PDB file of C-alpha atoms in Angstrom:
ATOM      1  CA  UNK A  23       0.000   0.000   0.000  1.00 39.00           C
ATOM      2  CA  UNK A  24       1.114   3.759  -1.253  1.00 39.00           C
ATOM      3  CA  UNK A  25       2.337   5.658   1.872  1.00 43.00           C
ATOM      4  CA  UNK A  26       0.365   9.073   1.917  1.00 41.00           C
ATOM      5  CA  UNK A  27       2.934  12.140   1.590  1.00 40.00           C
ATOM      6  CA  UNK A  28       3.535  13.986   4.045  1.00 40.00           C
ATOM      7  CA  UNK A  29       3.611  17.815   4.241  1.00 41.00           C
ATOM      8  CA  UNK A  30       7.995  17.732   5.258  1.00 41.00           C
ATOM      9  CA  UNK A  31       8.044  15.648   1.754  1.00 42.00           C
ATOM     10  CA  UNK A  32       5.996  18.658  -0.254  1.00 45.00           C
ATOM     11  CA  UNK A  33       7.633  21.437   1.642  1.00 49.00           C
ATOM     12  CA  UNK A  34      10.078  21.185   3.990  1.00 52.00           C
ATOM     13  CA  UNK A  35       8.815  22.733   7.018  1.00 58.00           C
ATOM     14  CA  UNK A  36      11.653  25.528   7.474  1.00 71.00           C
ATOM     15  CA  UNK A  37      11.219  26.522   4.271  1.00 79.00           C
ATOM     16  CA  UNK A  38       7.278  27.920   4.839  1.00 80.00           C
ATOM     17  CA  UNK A  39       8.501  29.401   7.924  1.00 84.00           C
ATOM     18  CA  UNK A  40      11.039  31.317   6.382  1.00 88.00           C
ATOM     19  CA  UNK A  41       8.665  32.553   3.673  1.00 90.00           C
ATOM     20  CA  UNK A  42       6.356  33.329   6.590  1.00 90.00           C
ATOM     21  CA  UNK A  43       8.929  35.316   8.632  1.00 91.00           C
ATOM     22  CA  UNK A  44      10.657  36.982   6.142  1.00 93.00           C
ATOM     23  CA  UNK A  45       7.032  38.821   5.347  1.00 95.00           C
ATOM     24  CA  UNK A  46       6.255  39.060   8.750  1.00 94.00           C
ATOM     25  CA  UNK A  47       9.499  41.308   8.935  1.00 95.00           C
ATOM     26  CA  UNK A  48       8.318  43.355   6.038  1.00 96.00           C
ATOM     27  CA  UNK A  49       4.803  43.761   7.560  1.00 95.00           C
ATOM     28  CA  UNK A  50       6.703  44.952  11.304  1.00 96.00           C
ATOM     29  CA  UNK A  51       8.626  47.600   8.310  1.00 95.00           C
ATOM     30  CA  UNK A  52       5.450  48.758   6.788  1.00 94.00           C
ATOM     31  CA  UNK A  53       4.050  49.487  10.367  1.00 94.00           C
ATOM     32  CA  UNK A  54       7.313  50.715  12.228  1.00 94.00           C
ATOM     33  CA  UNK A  55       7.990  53.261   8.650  1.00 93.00           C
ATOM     34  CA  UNK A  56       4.142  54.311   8.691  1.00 91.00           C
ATOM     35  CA  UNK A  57       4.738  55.402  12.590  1.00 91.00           C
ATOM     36  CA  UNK A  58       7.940  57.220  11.571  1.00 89.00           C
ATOM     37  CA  UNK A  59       6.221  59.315   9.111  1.00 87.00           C
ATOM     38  CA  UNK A  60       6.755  62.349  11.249  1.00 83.00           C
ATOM     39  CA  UNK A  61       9.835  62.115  12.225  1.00 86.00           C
ATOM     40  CA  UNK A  62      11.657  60.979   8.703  1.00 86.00           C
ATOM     41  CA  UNK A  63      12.485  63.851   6.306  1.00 88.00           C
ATOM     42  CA  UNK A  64      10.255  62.991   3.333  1.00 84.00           C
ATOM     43  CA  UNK A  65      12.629  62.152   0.732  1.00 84.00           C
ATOM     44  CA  UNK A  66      14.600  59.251   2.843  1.00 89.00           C
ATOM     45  CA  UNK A  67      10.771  58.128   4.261  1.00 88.00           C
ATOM     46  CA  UNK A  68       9.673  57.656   0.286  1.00 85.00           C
ATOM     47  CA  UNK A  69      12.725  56.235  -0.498  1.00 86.00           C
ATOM     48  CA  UNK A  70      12.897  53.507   1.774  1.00 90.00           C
ATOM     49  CA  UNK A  71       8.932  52.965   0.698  1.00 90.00           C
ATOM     50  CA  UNK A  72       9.861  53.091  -2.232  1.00 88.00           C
ATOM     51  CA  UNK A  73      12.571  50.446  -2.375  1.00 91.00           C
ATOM     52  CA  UNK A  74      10.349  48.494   0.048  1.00 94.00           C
ATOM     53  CA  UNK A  75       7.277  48.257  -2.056  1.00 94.00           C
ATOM     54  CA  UNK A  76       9.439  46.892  -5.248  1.00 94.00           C
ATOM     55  CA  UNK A  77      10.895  44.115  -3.227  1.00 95.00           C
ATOM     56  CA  UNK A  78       8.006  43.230  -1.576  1.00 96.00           C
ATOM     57  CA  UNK A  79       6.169  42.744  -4.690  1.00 96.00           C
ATOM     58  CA  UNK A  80       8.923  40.968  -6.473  1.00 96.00           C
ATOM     59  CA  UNK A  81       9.953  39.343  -3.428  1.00 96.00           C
ATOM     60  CA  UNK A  82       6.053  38.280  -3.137  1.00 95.00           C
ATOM     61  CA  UNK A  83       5.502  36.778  -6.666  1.00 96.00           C
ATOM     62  CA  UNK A  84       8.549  34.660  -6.222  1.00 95.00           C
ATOM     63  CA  UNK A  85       7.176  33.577  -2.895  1.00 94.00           C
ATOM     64  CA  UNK A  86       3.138  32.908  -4.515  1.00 92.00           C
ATOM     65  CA  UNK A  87       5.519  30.679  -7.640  1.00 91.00           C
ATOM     66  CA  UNK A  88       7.248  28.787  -5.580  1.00 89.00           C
ATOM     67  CA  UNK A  89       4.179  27.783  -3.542  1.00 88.00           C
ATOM     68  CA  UNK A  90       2.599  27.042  -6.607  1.00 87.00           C
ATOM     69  CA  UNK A  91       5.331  24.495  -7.780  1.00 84.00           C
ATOM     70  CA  UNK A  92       5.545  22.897  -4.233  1.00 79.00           C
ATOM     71  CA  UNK A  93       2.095  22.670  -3.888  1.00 72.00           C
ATOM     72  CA  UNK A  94       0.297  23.131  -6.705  1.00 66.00           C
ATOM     73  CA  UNK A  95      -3.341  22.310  -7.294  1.00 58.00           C
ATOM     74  CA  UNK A  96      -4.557  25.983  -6.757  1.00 67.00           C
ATOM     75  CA  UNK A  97      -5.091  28.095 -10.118  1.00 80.00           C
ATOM     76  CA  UNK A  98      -5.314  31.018  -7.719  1.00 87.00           C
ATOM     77  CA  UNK A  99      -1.375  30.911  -7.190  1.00 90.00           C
ATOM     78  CA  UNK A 100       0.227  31.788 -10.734  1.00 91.00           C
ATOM     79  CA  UNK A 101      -2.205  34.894 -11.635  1.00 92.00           C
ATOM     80  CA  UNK A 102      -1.388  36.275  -7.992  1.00 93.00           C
ATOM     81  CA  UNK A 103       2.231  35.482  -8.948  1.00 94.00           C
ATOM     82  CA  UNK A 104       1.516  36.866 -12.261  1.00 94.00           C
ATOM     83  CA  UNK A 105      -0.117  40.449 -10.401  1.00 95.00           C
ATOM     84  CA  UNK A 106       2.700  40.359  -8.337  1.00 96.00           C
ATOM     85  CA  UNK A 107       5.389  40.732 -10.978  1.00 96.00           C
ATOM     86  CA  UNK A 108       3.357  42.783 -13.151  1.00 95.00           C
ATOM     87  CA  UNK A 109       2.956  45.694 -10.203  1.00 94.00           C
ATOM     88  CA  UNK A 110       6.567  45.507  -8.797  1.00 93.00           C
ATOM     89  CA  UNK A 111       7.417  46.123 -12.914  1.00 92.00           C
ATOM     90  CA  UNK A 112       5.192  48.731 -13.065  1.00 88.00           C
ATOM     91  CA  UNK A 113       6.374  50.416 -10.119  1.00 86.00           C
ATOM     92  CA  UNK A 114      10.067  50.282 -11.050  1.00 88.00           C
ATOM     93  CA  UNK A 115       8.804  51.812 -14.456  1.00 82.00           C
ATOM     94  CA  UNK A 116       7.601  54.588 -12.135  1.00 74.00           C
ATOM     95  CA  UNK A 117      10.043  55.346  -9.916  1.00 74.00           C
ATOM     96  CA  UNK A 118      12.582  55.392 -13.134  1.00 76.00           C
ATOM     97  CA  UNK A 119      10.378  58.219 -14.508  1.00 72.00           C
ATOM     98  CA  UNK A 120      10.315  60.405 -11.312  1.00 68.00           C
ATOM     99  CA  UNK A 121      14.349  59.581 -10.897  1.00 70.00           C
ATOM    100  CA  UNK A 122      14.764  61.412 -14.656  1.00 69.00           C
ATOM    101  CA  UNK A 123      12.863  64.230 -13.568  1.00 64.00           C
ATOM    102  CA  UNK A 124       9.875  63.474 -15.670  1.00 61.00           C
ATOM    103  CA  UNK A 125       6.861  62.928 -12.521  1.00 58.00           C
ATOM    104  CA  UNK A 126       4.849  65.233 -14.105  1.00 55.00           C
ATOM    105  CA  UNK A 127       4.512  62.773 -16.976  1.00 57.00           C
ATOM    106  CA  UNK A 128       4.140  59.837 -14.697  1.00 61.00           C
ATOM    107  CA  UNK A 129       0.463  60.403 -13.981  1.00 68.00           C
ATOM    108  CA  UNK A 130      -1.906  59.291 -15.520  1.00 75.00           C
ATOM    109  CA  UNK A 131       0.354  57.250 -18.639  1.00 74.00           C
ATOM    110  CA  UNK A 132       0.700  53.804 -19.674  1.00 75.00           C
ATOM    111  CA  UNK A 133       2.678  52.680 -16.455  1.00 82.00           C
ATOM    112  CA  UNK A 134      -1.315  54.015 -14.333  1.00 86.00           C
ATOM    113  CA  UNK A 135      -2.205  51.028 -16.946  1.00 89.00           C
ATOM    114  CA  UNK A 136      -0.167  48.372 -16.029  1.00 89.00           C
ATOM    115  CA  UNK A 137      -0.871  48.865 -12.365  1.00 92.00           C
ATOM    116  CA  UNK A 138      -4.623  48.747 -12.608  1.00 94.00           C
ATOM    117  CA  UNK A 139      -3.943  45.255 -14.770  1.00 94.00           C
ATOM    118  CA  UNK A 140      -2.353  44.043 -12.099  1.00 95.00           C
ATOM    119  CA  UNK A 141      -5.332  44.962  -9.720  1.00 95.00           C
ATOM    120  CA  UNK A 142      -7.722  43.343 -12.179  1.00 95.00           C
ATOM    121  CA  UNK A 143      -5.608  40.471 -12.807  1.00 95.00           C
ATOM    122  CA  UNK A 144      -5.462  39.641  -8.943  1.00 95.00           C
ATOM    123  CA  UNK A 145      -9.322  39.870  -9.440  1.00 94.00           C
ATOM    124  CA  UNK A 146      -9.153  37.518 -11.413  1.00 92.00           C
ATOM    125  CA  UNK A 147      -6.918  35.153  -9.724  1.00 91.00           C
ATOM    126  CA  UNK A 148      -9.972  35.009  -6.762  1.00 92.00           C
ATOM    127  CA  UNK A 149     -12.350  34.316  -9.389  1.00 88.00           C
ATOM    128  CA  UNK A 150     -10.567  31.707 -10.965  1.00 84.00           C
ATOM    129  CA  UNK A 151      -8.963  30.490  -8.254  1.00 79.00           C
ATOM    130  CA  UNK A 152     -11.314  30.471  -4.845  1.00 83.00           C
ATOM    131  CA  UNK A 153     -15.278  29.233  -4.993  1.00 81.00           C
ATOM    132  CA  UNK A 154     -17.867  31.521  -4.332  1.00 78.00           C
ATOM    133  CA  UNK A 155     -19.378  32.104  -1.301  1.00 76.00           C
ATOM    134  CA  UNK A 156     -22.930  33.247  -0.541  1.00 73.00           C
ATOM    135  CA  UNK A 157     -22.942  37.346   0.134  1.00 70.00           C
ATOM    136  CA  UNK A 158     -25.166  39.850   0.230  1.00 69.00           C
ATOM    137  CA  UNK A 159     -26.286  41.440  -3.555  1.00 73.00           C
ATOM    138  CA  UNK A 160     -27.567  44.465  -1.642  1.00 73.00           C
ATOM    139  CA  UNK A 161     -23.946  44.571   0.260  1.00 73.00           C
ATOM    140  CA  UNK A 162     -21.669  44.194  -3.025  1.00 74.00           C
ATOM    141  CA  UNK A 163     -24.120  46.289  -5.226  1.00 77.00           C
ATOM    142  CA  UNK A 164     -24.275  49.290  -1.669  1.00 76.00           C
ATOM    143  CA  UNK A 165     -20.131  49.115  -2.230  1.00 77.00           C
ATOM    144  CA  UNK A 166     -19.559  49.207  -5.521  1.00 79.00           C
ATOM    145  CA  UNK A 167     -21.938  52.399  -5.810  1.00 80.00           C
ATOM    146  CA  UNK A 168     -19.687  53.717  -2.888  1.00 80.00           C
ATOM    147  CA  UNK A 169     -16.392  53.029  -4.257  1.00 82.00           C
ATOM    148  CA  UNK A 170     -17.735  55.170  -7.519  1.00 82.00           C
ATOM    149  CA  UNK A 171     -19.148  58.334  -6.215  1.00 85.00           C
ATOM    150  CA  UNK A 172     -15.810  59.665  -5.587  1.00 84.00           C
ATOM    151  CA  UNK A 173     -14.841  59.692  -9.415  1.00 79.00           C
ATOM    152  CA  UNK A 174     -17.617  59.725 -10.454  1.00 82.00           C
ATOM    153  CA  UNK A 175     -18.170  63.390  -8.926  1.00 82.00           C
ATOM    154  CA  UNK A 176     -14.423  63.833 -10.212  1.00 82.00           C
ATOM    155  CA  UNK A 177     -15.654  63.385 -13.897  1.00 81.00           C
ATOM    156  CA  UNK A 178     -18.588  65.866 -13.858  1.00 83.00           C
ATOM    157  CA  UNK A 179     -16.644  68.183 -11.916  1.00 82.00           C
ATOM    158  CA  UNK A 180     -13.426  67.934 -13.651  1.00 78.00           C
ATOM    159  CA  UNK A 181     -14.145  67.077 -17.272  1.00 77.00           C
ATOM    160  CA  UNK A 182     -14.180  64.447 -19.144  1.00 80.00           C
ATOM    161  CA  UNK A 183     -10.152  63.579 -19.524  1.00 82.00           C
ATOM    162  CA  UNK A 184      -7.183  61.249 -19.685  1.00 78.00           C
ATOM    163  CA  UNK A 185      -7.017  61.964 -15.597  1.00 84.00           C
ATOM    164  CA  UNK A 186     -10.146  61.671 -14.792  1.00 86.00           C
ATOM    165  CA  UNK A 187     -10.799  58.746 -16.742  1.00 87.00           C
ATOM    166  CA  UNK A 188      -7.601  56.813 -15.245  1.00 89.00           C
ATOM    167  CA  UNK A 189      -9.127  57.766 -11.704  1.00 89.00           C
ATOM    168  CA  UNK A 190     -12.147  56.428 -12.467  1.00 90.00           C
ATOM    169  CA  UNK A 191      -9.959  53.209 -13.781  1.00 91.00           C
ATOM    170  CA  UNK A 192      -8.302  52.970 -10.419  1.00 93.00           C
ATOM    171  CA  UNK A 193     -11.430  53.325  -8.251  1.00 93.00           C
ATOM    172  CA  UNK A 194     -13.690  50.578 -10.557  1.00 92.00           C
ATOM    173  CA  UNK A 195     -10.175  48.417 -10.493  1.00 94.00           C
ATOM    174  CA  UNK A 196      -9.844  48.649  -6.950  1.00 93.00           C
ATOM    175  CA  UNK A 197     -13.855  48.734  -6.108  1.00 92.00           C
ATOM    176  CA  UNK A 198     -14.187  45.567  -8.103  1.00 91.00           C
ATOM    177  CA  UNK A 199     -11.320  43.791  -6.670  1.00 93.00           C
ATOM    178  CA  UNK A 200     -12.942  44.222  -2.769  1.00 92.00           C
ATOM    179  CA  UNK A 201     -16.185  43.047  -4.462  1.00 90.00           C
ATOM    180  CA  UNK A 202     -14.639  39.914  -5.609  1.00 90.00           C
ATOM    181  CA  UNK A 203     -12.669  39.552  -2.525  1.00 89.00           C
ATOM    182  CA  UNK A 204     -16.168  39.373  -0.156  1.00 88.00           C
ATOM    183  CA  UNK A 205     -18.041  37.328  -3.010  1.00 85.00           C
ATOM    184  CA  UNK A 206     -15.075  34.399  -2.899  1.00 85.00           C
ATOM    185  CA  UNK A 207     -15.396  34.110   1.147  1.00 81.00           C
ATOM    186  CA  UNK A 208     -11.932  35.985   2.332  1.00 84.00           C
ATOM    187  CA  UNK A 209     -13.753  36.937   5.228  1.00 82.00           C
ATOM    188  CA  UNK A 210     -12.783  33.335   6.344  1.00 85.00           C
ATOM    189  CA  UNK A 211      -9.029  33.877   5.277  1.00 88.00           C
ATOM    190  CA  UNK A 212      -8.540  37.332   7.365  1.00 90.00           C
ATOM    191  CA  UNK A 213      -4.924  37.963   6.029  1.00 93.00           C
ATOM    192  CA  UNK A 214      -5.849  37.916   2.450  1.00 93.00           C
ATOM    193  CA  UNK A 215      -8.722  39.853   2.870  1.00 93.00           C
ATOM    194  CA  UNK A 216      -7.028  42.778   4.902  1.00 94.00           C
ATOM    195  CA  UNK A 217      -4.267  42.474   2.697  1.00 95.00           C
ATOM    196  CA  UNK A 218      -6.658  42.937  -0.049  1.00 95.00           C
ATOM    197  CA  UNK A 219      -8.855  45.856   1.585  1.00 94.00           C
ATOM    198  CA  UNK A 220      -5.044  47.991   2.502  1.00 95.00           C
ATOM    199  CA  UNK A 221      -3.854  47.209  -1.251  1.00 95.00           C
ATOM    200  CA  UNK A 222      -7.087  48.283  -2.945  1.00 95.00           C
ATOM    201  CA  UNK A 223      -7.617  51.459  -0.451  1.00 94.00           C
ATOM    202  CA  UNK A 224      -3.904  52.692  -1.271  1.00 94.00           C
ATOM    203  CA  UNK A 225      -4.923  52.643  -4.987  1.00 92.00           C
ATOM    204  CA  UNK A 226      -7.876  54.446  -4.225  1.00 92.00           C
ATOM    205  CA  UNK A 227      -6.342  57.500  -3.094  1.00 91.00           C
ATOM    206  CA  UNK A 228      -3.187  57.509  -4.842  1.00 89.00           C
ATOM    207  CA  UNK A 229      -5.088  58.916  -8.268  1.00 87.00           C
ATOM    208  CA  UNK A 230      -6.668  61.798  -6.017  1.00 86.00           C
ATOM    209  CA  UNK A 231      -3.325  62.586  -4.212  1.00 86.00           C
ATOM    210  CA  UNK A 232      -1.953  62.760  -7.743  1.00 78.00           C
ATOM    211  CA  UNK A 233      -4.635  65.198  -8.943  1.00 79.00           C
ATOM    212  CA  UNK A 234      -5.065  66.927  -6.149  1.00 80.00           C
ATOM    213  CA  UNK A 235      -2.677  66.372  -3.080  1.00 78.00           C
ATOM    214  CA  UNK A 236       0.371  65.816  -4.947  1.00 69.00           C
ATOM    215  CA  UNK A 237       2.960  68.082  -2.429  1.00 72.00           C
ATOM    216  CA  UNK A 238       0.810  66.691   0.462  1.00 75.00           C
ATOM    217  CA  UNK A 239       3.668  64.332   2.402  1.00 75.00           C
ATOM    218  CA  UNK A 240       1.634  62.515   5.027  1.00 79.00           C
ATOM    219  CA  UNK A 241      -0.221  60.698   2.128  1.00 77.00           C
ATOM    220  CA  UNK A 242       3.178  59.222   0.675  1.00 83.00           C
ATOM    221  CA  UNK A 243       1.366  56.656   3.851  1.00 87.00           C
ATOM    222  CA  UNK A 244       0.142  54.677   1.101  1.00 90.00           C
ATOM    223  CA  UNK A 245       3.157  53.450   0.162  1.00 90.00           C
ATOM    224  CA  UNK A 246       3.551  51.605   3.624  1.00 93.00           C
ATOM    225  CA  UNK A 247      -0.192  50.492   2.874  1.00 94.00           C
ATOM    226  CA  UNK A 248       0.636  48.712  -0.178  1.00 95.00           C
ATOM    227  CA  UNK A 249       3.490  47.544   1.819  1.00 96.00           C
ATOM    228  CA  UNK A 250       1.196  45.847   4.428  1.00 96.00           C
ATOM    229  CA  UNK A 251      -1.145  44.663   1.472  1.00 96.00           C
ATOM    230  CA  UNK A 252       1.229  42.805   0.144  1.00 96.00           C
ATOM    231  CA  UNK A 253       3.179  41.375   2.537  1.00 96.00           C
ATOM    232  CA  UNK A 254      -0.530  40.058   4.399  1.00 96.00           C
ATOM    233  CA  UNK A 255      -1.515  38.857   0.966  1.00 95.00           C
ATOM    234  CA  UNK A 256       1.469  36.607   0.710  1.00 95.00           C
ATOM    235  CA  UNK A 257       0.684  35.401   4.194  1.00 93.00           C
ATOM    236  CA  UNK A 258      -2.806  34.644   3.381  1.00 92.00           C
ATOM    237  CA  UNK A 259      -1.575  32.719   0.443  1.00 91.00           C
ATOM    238  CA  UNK A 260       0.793  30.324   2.477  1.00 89.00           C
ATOM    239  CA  UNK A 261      -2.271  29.617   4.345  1.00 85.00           C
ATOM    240  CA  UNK A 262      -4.540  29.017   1.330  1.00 84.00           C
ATOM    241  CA  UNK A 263      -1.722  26.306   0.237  1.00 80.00           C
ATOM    242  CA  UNK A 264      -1.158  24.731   3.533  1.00 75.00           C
ATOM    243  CA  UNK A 265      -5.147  24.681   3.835  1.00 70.00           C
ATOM    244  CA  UNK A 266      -5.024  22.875   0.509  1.00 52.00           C
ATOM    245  CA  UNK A 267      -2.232  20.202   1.797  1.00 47.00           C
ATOM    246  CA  UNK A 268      -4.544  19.416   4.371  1.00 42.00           C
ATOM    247  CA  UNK A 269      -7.414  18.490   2.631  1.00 41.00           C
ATOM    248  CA  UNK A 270      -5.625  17.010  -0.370  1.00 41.00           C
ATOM    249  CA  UNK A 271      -4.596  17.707  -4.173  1.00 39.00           C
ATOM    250  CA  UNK A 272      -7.665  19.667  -5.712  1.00 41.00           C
ATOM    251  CA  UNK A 273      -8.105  22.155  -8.261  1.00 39.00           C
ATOM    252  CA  UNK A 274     -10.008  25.723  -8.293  1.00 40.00           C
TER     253      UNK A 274
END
């Protein structure tokens, strides 16, 4: 008779706790930099965000595809990996723009689109990837309405433009993503969900702080938010596969 493997055979225990600690270090960051806010002059605060967020991302889709090897059997692992990448790319494409002087240009252009793929395409990976769960239509259809009244009221008080249409992007992107998020049952996996919730509410004022509030310093916070997104997400995701080693090899 077949022995049953074990979880040490799959993935060496020390190796999940690594993942596990190493992002629990970058979450303790993202807190301990938010609470320094004050007290950091506000180029060396953004630029340890900034160097943070990049190899958190990165760090994080290598992380979500080497779960996904070792463990397998969950199509929600490679389009997370997949957002991962796709953001921490983006963001470097960013950050290269503002280095040569050009931030003006950075918002909104084609780098605004790559981010808000990578929001959608982590949509997607909970719709492809986790079963739905039964929610409230009145709650998801109350939220989404609430997620768009702020660019909505942007776009009939601003006009009808590239920026206004790229905030409205952001806010459906982000809106949408929460949606999905409730309708797929993370309220039972609390680390992906707040991971989710910090991720998506970053992106949700970043397009008004660029319009708007763009010498403001205290809201260069959402960096350490998308930080903390992040970093939870890939939490939530060890659990997810460790949840899956439990009850078996199965798919969705």
């Amino acid at each position: 008779m077949e022995k049953p493997v074990t979880l040490p055979q799959i993935f060496p225990a020390g190796s999940v706790r690594l993942i596990a600690g190493i992002f629990w270090m970058i979450l303790a960051a993202a807190v301990m930099l938010t609470l320094l806010i004050l007290l950091l002059p506000q180029q060396i605060f953004l630029a340890i965000s900034n160097y943070l967020q990049i190899l958190t991302a990165l760090g994080g889709a290598a992380a979500i595809g080497f779960l996904h090897f070792r463990y397998g059997h969950r199509s929600v692992l490679p389009y997370a990996a997949g957002a991962f990448a796709l953001w921490g790319i983006s963001n470097i494409a960013w950050y290269v723009n503002v280095a040569l002087g050009l931030r003006a240009q950075v918002f909104p252009g084609l780098i605004d689109m790559g981010i808000i793929a990578s929001i959608l395409v982590l949509m997607v990976a909970y719709q492809n990837g986790l079963k739905r769960k039964p929610c409230s239509r009145q709650l998801l259809t109350g939220l989404l309405v609430l997620f768009l009244i702020i660019p909505v009221g942007i776009l009939f008080t601003s006009g009808f433009t590239g920026t206004t249409l790229v905030t409205f992007l952001y806010f459906f992107a982000c809106g949408s993503l929460i949606i999905t998020a409730l309708s797929r049952g993370l309220t039972e996996r609390p680390f992906l969900l707040a991971g989710t919730v910090l991720f998506a509410v970053a992106f949700m004022i970043y397009p008004v702080r660029e319009m708007f509030f763009s010498t403001n310093s205290l809201l260069s916070v959402i960096g350490t938010f998308v930080v903390a997104g992040l970093a939870l997400m890939v939490l939530g995701f060890i659990g997810l596969s460790m949840e899956t080693l439990d009850a078996g090899p199965r798919s969705g």
